[in-house]
Amino acid sequence: MSSENHSLEALRHSASHVLAQAVKRLYPEVKLGIGPSTDTGFYYDFDRDISFVPEDLERIQEEMEKIVKENIPIQRSELSRDDAKKQLEEQGETYKLELLQDIPDDETIGMYTQGEFTDMCKGPHLSSTGHVRYFQLLSLAGAYWRGKETNPMLQRIYGTAFFDKKELKHHLAMLEEAKKRDHRKVGKELKIFIFEEQVGAGFPIWLPKGASLLGMIEEYDKKKHIEAGYQEVRTPHLGLVDLWKTSGHYDHYLETMFPPMERDHQTFMVKPMNCPFHLTVYKSELRSYRELPIRYFELANVYRYEKSGVLHGLLRVRSFEQDDAHVFCTPDQLETELNSIRKFSIDLFKDFGFTDLQIFVSVRDQAHIDAGKYTGDPEQWDHIEKEFISIVERMGIPYQIDPGEAKFYGPAIDIKVKDALGRLWQCTTIQVDFNLPQKFGLTYVGEDGQEHVPYMLHTATLGSMERFIAILLEQYAGNLPLWISPEQARIIPISDDVIPYAQQVCAMLRKHNIRVIVDENNERMNAKVRKGEMEKVPYLLIVGKSEEEQQTVSVRKRHRNNLGTMSIEDIVKRILQDIEEKAIS
């Protein structure tokens, strides 16, 4: 096999065909959708009247193992469009026929055959099914054909595959750990947030502890932005439709915007982002080059109509809060501002315990250019993309090019954080925009006395607060760092007669702004301790008659770390030091 065919993509793509072959053997009536490889495995979509159940996955896995043992050669052939159409019609593969219509006339039609199974596919694949040795089917899900809600709902079977047995075993262990850390599970256990059908899918409701957590992150984020020279602004939740037509969001973003609202012969739309409002703030005064750069910042809720199939806990919602900022600068200030935002982001993430970051430069790709995704002068795009890449290179940091991920108004630098399980999460985005300032007529008077159009940088550092909190919950498996824990300490009285002393200790801690409560429930001490551990409270302070007499507390730190007896003064000092140092444990 060639080095290309040894790639994980080829392995996983071949595994998806083994999956489809196994399903067709067991359930011949099934019609095939698509079956690509992914970054973490593979999947295949099937149209079947009867729903697959977990027991079916076991049967399919066994059949796949038989196909692997048969070591069937995987052979590619190329057909004319007419021959491919005839073959797919004979097979009754209506979804494949639809895909065939979208293949350009000048492209050959690739078919891959393994035994009795043939699938229309571009590849790549391994040379035989025998090379697909270490794989595991994982789960079932529904998926609309081609991602459109108006299309039929197909059944998607997910799996993963590796060349090495140890790698597969490690990956499955990571998946189990990810299930334990799932923010939806942790958030429910810790009473952070809920979703309610009566409210609507994709609209999170913050419970008291969640509101406290959100408020602390907001306050810290705002403080850091102001220290970095940003000015806070506040803008409405909706605006006239012409605002979004001018910005281009109406033309390029309408699918994800909520429908217009008519009132008093005017049309309003709720905002999917804050850019047009911040442009309006800039335009409210005449500007001089001496004022630039101008940095605006806003913690604002935005609303996007995400399809129901992609909603996922706090990671993908329809109402969320962004730490949205916009920087207006001269072309000469672009590099300095990009560097400043990058350093600001890295420092901010470090405070939350994230130190492994990766930089991506998001640029255009030809497919999206042909589809008319981007607005503005192509030559200006070429210049800005080259400048973006050269600036990142001068930063002296590793980066990757991310084709097709540029926004419709300009390229971007995206910063992704790696979590405890090695997963990358998109957080910071820094997008250069040379289109919106022109559309809104923004200018500044330059040193030459002439009017010039400023560059505009869109940036969100933590990004969506909902998404960031989901990442935090999964990063720490709910064991949030002390400084942002909604409840930093819990006082547990051994008996009712020491409750007054527990309340006294509580008051002393609260004087130092430590978030603490007294557990006065009528339960045994051990039950209260177990409850505190399950709720992941960083410090449990146990008090009885002996502690009252000595004016002390018995300290139990999270993860069952017994610190013994400490004076109230010492425990206050310790907690405050952990908060100051932003201790992780």
GROMACS .gro file of N, CA and C in nm, residues 135-253:
model
  357
  135PHE      N    1  -1.132  -0.169   1.549
  135PHE     CA    2  -1.242  -0.074   1.535
  135PHE      C    3  -1.348  -0.104   1.639
  136GLN      N    4  -1.436  -0.009   1.658
  136GLN     CA    5  -1.546  -0.027   1.753
  136GLN      C    6  -1.662   0.062   1.713
  137LEU      N    7  -1.782   0.004   1.703
  137LEU     CA    8  -1.902   0.084   1.684
  137LEU      C    9  -1.936   0.150   1.817
  138LEU      N   10  -1.984   0.275   1.811
  138LEU     CA   11  -1.998   0.354   1.934
  138LEU      C   12  -2.142   0.392   1.968
  139SER      N   13  -2.215   0.445   1.871
  139SER     CA   14  -2.346   0.501   1.907
  139SER      C   15  -2.436   0.516   1.785
  140LEU      N   16  -2.561   0.548   1.815
  140LEU     CA   17  -2.663   0.574   1.713
  140LEU      C   18  -2.713   0.717   1.726
  141ALA      N   19  -2.751   0.776   1.615
  141ALA     CA   20  -2.807   0.911   1.619
  141ALA      C   21  -2.893   0.931   1.495
  142GLY      N   22  -2.977   1.031   1.500
  142GLY     CA   23  -3.055   1.069   1.383
  142GLY      C   24  -2.982   1.179   1.307
  143ALA      N   25  -2.996   1.183   1.176
  143ALA     CA   26  -2.932   1.287   1.095
  143ALA      C   27  -3.016   1.313   0.972
  144TYR      N   28  -3.054   1.440   0.952
  144TYR     CA   29  -3.129   1.474   0.831
  144TYR      C   30  -3.040   1.455   0.709
  145TRP      N   31  -3.097   1.401   0.604
  145TRP     CA   32  -3.023   1.382   0.480
  145TRP      C   33  -2.972   1.518   0.432
  146ARG      N   34  -2.840   1.525   0.415
  146ARG     CA   35  -2.770   1.644   0.369
  146ARG      C   36  -2.788   1.762   0.464
  147GLY      N   37  -2.822   1.732   0.590
  147GLY     CA   38  -2.830   1.835   0.693
  147GLY      C   39  -2.948   1.929   0.684
  148LYS      N   40  -3.048   1.897   0.600
  148LYS     CA   41  -3.164   1.984   0.583
  148LYS      C   42  -3.285   1.926   0.656
  149GLU      N   43  -3.348   2.008   0.739
  149GLU     CA   44  -3.460   1.960   0.821
  149GLU      C   45  -3.580   1.919   0.738
  150THR      N   46  -3.587   1.966   0.614
  150THR     CA   47  -3.699   1.929   0.527
  150THR      C   48  -3.677   1.794   0.459
  151ASN      N   49  -3.555   1.739   0.472
  151ASN     CA   50  -3.522   1.609   0.413
  151ASN      C   51  -3.553   1.495   0.509
  152PRO      N   52  -3.554   1.371   0.459
  152PRO     CA   53  -3.580   1.257   0.548
  152PRO      C   54  -3.476   1.245   0.659
  153MET      N   55  -3.522   1.194   0.773
  153MET     CA   56  -3.432   1.166   0.885
  153MET      C   57  -3.372   1.027   0.866
  154LEU      N   58  -3.240   1.020   0.856
  154LEU     CA   59  -3.171   0.893   0.842
  154LEU      C   60  -3.115   0.850   0.978
  155GLN      N   61  -3.069   0.725   0.985
  155GLN     CA   62  -3.009   0.673   1.108
  155GLN      C   63  -2.857   0.667   1.090
  156ARG      N   64  -2.787   0.732   1.180
  156ARG     CA   65  -2.642   0.740   1.169
  156ARG      C   66  -2.577   0.647   1.272
  157ILE      N   67  -2.486   0.564   1.225
  157ILE     CA   68  -2.409   0.477   1.314
  157ILE      C   69  -2.266   0.530   1.319
  158TYR      N   70  -2.220   0.560   1.440
  158TYR     CA   71  -2.086   0.612   1.461
  158TYR      C   72  -1.991   0.499   1.503
  159GLY      N   73  -1.866   0.511   1.461
  159GLY     CA   74  -1.764   0.417   1.505
  159GLY      C   75  -1.628   0.484   1.502
  160THR      N   76  -1.527   0.411   1.547
  160THR     CA   77  -1.390   0.461   1.539
  160THR      C   78  -1.298   0.346   1.502
  161ALA      N   79  -1.181   0.379   1.448
  161ALA     CA   80  -1.086   0.276   1.407
  161ALA      C   81  -0.944   0.331   1.418
  162PHE      N   82  -0.850   0.241   1.452
  162PHE     CA   83  -0.709   0.276   1.464
  162PHE      C   84  -0.625   0.163   1.405
  163PHE      N   85  -0.500   0.194   1.372
  163PHE     CA   86  -0.408   0.092   1.324
  163PHE      C   87  -0.353   0.008   1.439
  164ASP      N   88  -0.355   0.067   1.560
  164ASP     CA   89  -0.293   0.002   1.676
  164ASP      C   90  -0.399  -0.029   1.782
  165LYS      N   91  -0.394  -0.148   1.839
  165LYS     CA   92  -0.492  -0.190   1.939
  165LYS      C   93  -0.487  -0.103   2.064
  166LYS      N   94  -0.364  -0.064   2.103
  166LYS     CA   95  -0.349   0.019   2.223
  166LYS      C   96  -0.411   0.157   2.201
  167GLU      N   97  -0.395   0.209   2.078
  167GLU     CA   98  -0.454   0.340   2.048
  167GLU      C   99  -0.606   0.334   2.056
  168LEU      N  100  -0.664   0.225   2.004
  168LEU     CA  101  -0.809   0.207   2.013
  168LEU      C  102  -0.853   0.200   2.158
  169LYS      N  103  -0.781   0.121   2.236
  169LYS     CA  104  -0.816   0.105   2.378
  169LYS      C  105  -0.808   0.238   2.452
  170HIS      N  106  -0.700   0.315   2.421
  170HIS     CA  107  -0.684   0.446   2.485
  170HIS      C  108  -0.798   0.540   2.444
  171HIS      N  109  -0.833   0.538   2.317
  171HIS     CA  110  -0.941   0.625   2.269
  171HIS      C  111  -1.074   0.590   2.335
  172LEU      N  112  -1.103   0.461   2.349
  172LEU     CA  113  -1.228   0.420   2.413
  172LEU      C  114  -1.230   0.461   2.560
  173ALA      N  115  -1.113   0.453   2.625
  173ALA     CA  116  -1.103   0.497   2.765
  173ALA      C  117  -1.130   0.647   2.776
  174MET      N  118  -1.077   0.725   2.678
  174MET     CA  119  -1.099   0.869   2.677
  174MET      C  120  -1.247   0.901   2.655
  175LEU      N  121  -1.313   0.820   2.571
  175LEU     CA  122  -1.455   0.841   2.548
  175LEU      C  123  -1.535   0.817   2.676
  176GLU      N  124  -1.496   0.714   2.751
  176GLU     CA  125  -1.564   0.686   2.879
  176GLU      C  126  -1.542   0.800   2.976
  177GLU      N  127  -1.419   0.852   2.978
  177GLU     CA  128  -1.389   0.966   3.067
  177GLU      C  129  -1.467   1.088   3.023
  178ALA      N  130  -1.480   1.107   2.892
  178ALA     CA  131  -1.556   1.221   2.841
  178ALA      C  132  -1.703   1.212   2.882
  179LYS      N  133  -1.759   1.089   2.885
  179LYS     CA  134  -1.897   1.071   2.930
  179LYS      C  135  -1.913   1.115   3.075
  180LYS      N  136  -1.814   1.080   3.158
  180LYS     CA  137  -1.820   1.119   3.299
  180LYS      C  138  -1.814   1.271   3.315
  181ARG      N  139  -1.737   1.335   3.224
  181ARG     CA  140  -1.716   1.479   3.233
  181ARG      C  141  -1.820   1.559   3.155
  182ASP      N  142  -1.907   1.493   3.082
  182ASP     CA  143  -2.005   1.562   2.997
  182ASP      C  144  -2.071   1.675   3.075
  183HIS      N  145  -2.061   1.796   3.024
  183HIS     CA  146  -2.110   1.914   3.098
  183HIS      C  147  -2.261   1.906   3.124
  184ARG      N  148  -2.335   1.834   3.039
  184ARG     CA  149  -2.479   1.821   3.063
  184ARG      C  150  -2.505   1.739   3.189
  185LYS      N  151  -2.425   1.633   3.207
  185LYS     CA  152  -2.437   1.549   3.326
  185LYS      C  153  -2.387   1.625   3.450
  186VAL      N  154  -2.268   1.684   3.438
  186VAL     CA  155  -2.208   1.756   3.551
  186VAL      C  156  -2.293   1.877   3.589
  187GLY      N  157  -2.341   1.949   3.487
  187GLY     CA  158  -2.422   2.068   3.513
  187GLY      C  159  -2.550   2.035   3.587
  188LYS      N  160  -2.607   1.920   3.557
  188LYS     CA  161  -2.729   1.877   3.627
  188LYS      C  162  -2.698   1.838   3.771
  189GLU      N  163  -2.589   1.762   3.789
  189GLU     CA  164  -2.550   1.718   3.923
  189GLU      C  165  -2.517   1.837   4.014
  190LEU      N  166  -2.451   1.938   3.958
  190LEU     CA  167  -2.409   2.053   4.039
  190LEU      C  168  -2.513   2.165   4.039
  191LYS      N  169  -2.626   2.143   3.972
  191LYS     CA  170  -2.735   2.242   3.967
  191LYS      C  171  -2.685   2.375   3.910
  192ILE      N  172  -2.621   2.366   3.791
  192ILE     CA  173  -2.567   2.485   3.725
  192ILE      C  174  -2.668   2.544   3.626
  193PHE      N  175  -2.731   2.459   3.544
  193PHE     CA  176  -2.823   2.508   3.442
  193PHE      C  177  -2.924   2.399   3.409
  194ILE      N  178  -3.032   2.439   3.346
  194ILE     CA  179  -3.133   2.345   3.297
  194ILE      C  180  -3.182   2.392   3.160
  195PHE      N  181  -3.242   2.300   3.087
  195PHE     CA  182  -3.320   2.333   2.968
  195PHE      C  183  -3.462   2.286   2.996
  196GLU      N  184  -3.559   2.360   2.950
  196GLU     CA  185  -3.698   2.327   2.976
  196GLU      C  186  -3.778   2.334   2.846
  197GLU      N  187  -3.849   2.225   2.814
  197GLU     CA  188  -3.926   2.218   2.689
  197GLU      C  189  -4.021   2.335   2.673
  198GLN      N  190  -4.082   2.376   2.785
  198GLN     CA  191  -4.181   2.484   2.778
  198GLN      C  192  -4.116   2.617   2.739
  199VAL      N  193  -3.989   2.632   2.769
  199VAL     CA  194  -3.914   2.753   2.733
  199VAL      C  195  -3.871   2.746   2.587
  200GLY      N  196  -3.824   2.627   2.545
  200GLY     CA  197  -3.780   2.609   2.406
  200GLY      C  198  -3.640   2.551   2.399
  201ALA      N  199  -3.617   2.470   2.296
  201ALA     CA  200  -3.486   2.407   2.278
  201ALA      C  201  -3.380   2.513   2.250
  202GLY      N  202  -3.264   2.496   2.312
  202GLY     CA  203  -3.152   2.586   2.285
  202GLY      C  204  -3.149   2.712   2.368
  203PHE      N  205  -3.241   2.723   2.468
  203PHE     CA  206  -3.244   2.841   2.554
  203PHE      C  207  -3.214   2.799   2.698
  204PRO      N  208  -3.088   2.812   2.741
  204PRO     CA  209  -3.050   2.767   2.876
  204PRO      C  210  -3.103   2.858   2.984
  205ILE      N  211  -3.133   2.798   3.097
  205ILE     CA  212  -3.174   2.873   3.216
  205ILE      C  213  -3.070   2.848   3.323
  206TRP      N  214  -3.012   2.957   3.376
  206TRP     CA  215  -2.908   2.946   3.478
  206TRP      C  216  -2.972   2.936   3.616
  207LEU      N  217  -2.940   2.830   3.688
  207LEU     CA  218  -2.984   2.814   3.826
  207LEU      C  219  -2.895   2.901   3.915
  208PRO      N  220  -2.930   2.920   4.045
  208PRO     CA  221  -2.852   3.012   4.129
  208PRO      C  222  -2.700   2.990   4.124
  209LYS      N  223  -2.654   2.863   4.132
  209LYS     CA  224  -2.510   2.839   4.128
  209LYS      C  225  -2.453   2.874   3.990
  210GLY      N  226  -2.529   2.843   3.885
  210GLY     CA  227  -2.485   2.876   3.750
  210GLY      C  228  -2.479   3.025   3.728
  211ALA      N  229  -2.580   3.097   3.780
  211ALA     CA  230  -2.581   3.243   3.766
  211ALA      C  231  -2.462   3.304   3.839
  212SER      N  232  -2.427   3.245   3.954
  212SER     CA  233  -2.311   3.292   4.030
  212SER      C  234  -2.183   3.269   3.950
  213LEU      N  235  -2.169   3.150   3.893
  213LEU     CA  236  -2.051   3.117   3.811
  213LEU      C  237  -2.042   3.210   3.691
  214LEU      N  238  -2.152   3.227   3.620
  214LEU     CA  239  -2.155   3.314   3.504
  214LEU      C  240  -2.119   3.457   3.543
  215GLY      N  241  -2.174   3.504   3.654
  215GLY     CA  242  -2.148   3.641   3.699
  215GLY      C  243  -2.001   3.664   3.731
  216MET      N  244  -1.936   3.564   3.793
  216MET     CA  245  -1.794   3.579   3.828
  216MET      C  246  -1.707   3.585   3.703
  217ILE      N  247  -1.739   3.501   3.605
  217ILE     CA  248  -1.661   3.501   3.481
  217ILE      C  249  -1.682   3.633   3.406
  218GLU      N  250  -1.806   3.679   3.402
  218GLU     CA  251  -1.837   3.808   3.338
  218GLU      C  252  -1.758   3.921   3.403
  219GLU      N  253  -1.761   3.925   3.537
  219GLU     CA  254  -1.694   4.033   3.610
  219GLU      C  255  -1.544   4.033   3.584
  220TYR      N  256  -1.484   3.912   3.585
  220TYR     CA  257  -1.339   3.903   3.564
  220TYR      C  258  -1.303   3.939   3.421
  221ASP      N  259  -1.382   3.890   3.327
  221ASP     CA  260  -1.360   3.916   3.185
  221ASP      C  261  -1.369   4.067   3.157
  222LYS      N  262  -1.470   4.129   3.214
  222LYS     CA  263  -1.489   4.274   3.197
  222LYS      C  264  -1.372   4.351   3.257
  223LYS      N  265  -1.330   4.313   3.376
  223LYS     CA  266  -1.218   4.380   3.444
  223LYS      C  267  -1.092   4.374   3.358
  224LYS      N  268  -1.064   4.255   3.303
  224LYS     CA  269  -0.944   4.237   3.222
  224LYS      C  270  -0.951   4.319   3.092
  225HIS      N  271  -1.069   4.326   3.031
  225HIS     CA  272  -1.083   4.406   2.909
  225HIS      C  273  -1.060   4.554   2.937
  226ILE      N  274  -1.117   4.602   3.046
  226ILE     CA  275  -1.100   4.744   3.079
  226ILE      C  276  -0.953   4.774   3.108
  227GLU      N  277  -0.885   4.683   3.179
  227GLU     CA  278  -0.742   4.701   3.206
  227GLU      C  279  -0.661   4.705   3.076
  228ALA      N  280  -0.711   4.635   2.972
  228ALA     CA  281  -0.641   4.629   2.843
  228ALA      C  282  -0.677   4.744   2.751
  229GLY      N  283  -0.755   4.841   2.800
  229GLY     CA  284  -0.784   4.960   2.722
  229GLY      C  285  -0.913   4.957   2.644
  230TYR      N  286  -1.002   4.863   2.676
  230TYR     CA  287  -1.132   4.858   2.609
  230TYR      C  288  -1.231   4.947   2.683
  231GLN      N  289  -1.323   5.006   2.608
  231GLN     CA  290  -1.432   5.084   2.665
  231GLN      C  291  -1.560   5.004   2.654
  232GLU      N  292  -1.632   4.994   2.765
  232GLU     CA  293  -1.756   4.917   2.763
  232GLU      C  294  -1.868   4.997   2.698
  233VAL      N  295  -1.946   4.929   2.613
  233VAL     CA  296  -2.067   4.988   2.554
  233VAL      C  297  -2.184   4.893   2.579
  234ARG      N  298  -2.304   4.942   2.563
  234ARG     CA  299  -2.425   4.861   2.575
  234ARG      C  300  -2.512   4.889   2.453
  235THR      N  301  -2.566   4.783   2.392
  235THR     CA  302  -2.646   4.803   2.271
  235THR      C  303  -2.775   4.721   2.278
  236PRO      N  304  -2.875   4.754   2.195
  236PRO     CA  305  -3.006   4.686   2.200
  236PRO      C  306  -2.999   4.540   2.158
  237HIS      N  307  -3.105   4.469   2.190
  237HIS     CA  308  -3.114   4.327   2.152
  237HIS      C  309  -3.171   4.309   2.012
  238LEU      N  310  -3.223   4.414   1.953
  238LEU     CA  311  -3.276   4.404   1.818
  238LEU      C  312  -3.260   4.537   1.746
  239GLY      N  313  -3.271   4.532   1.613
  239GLY     CA  314  -3.257   4.653   1.534
  239GLY      C  315  -3.339   4.641   1.407
  240LEU      N  316  -3.351   4.750   1.335
  240LEU     CA  317  -3.427   4.749   1.211
  240LEU      C  318  -3.359   4.660   1.107
  241VAL      N  319  -3.439   4.599   1.023
  241VAL     CA  320  -3.387   4.504   0.925
  241VAL      C  321  -3.285   4.567   0.832
  242ASP      N  322  -3.299   4.698   0.802
  242ASP     CA  323  -3.204   4.764   0.712
  242ASP      C  324  -3.062   4.766   0.770
  243LEU      N  325  -3.051   4.763   0.902
  243LEU     CA  326  -2.920   4.758   0.966
  243LEU      C  327  -2.847   4.631   0.924
  244TRP      N  328  -2.918   4.519   0.922
  244TRP     CA  329  -2.859   4.389   0.888
  244TRP      C  330  -2.841   4.374   0.737
  245LYS      N  331  -2.920   4.448   0.660
  245LYS     CA  332  -2.899   4.448   0.515
  245LYS      C  333  -2.773   4.526   0.480
  246THR      N  334  -2.752   4.637   0.548
  246THR     CA  335  -2.631   4.717   0.525
  246THR      C  336  -2.506   4.638   0.563
  247SER      N  337  -2.512   4.567   0.676
  247SER     CA  338  -2.395   4.494   0.725
  247SER      C  339  -2.364   4.370   0.640
  248GLY      N  340  -2.467   4.322   0.568
  248GLY     CA  341  -2.448   4.200   0.489
  248GLY      C  342  -2.493   4.075   0.559
  249HIS      N  343  -2.528   4.086   0.687
  249HIS     CA  344  -2.572   3.968   0.760
  249HIS      C  345  -2.702   3.914   0.702
  250TYR      N  346  -2.788   4.003   0.654
  250TYR     CA  347  -2.916   3.960   0.599
  250TYR      C  348  -2.895   3.870   0.477
  251ASP      N  349  -2.795   3.904   0.396
  251ASP     CA  350  -2.768   3.825   0.275
  251ASP      C  351  -2.687   3.699   0.304
  252HIS      N  352  -2.594   3.708   0.399
  252HIS     CA  353  -2.501   3.597   0.421
  252HIS      C  354  -2.534   3.513   0.545
  253TYR      N  355  -2.627   3.560   0.628
  253TYR     CA  356  -2.647   3.496   0.757
  253TYR      C  357  -2.793   3.468   0.789
   0.00000   0.00000   0.00000
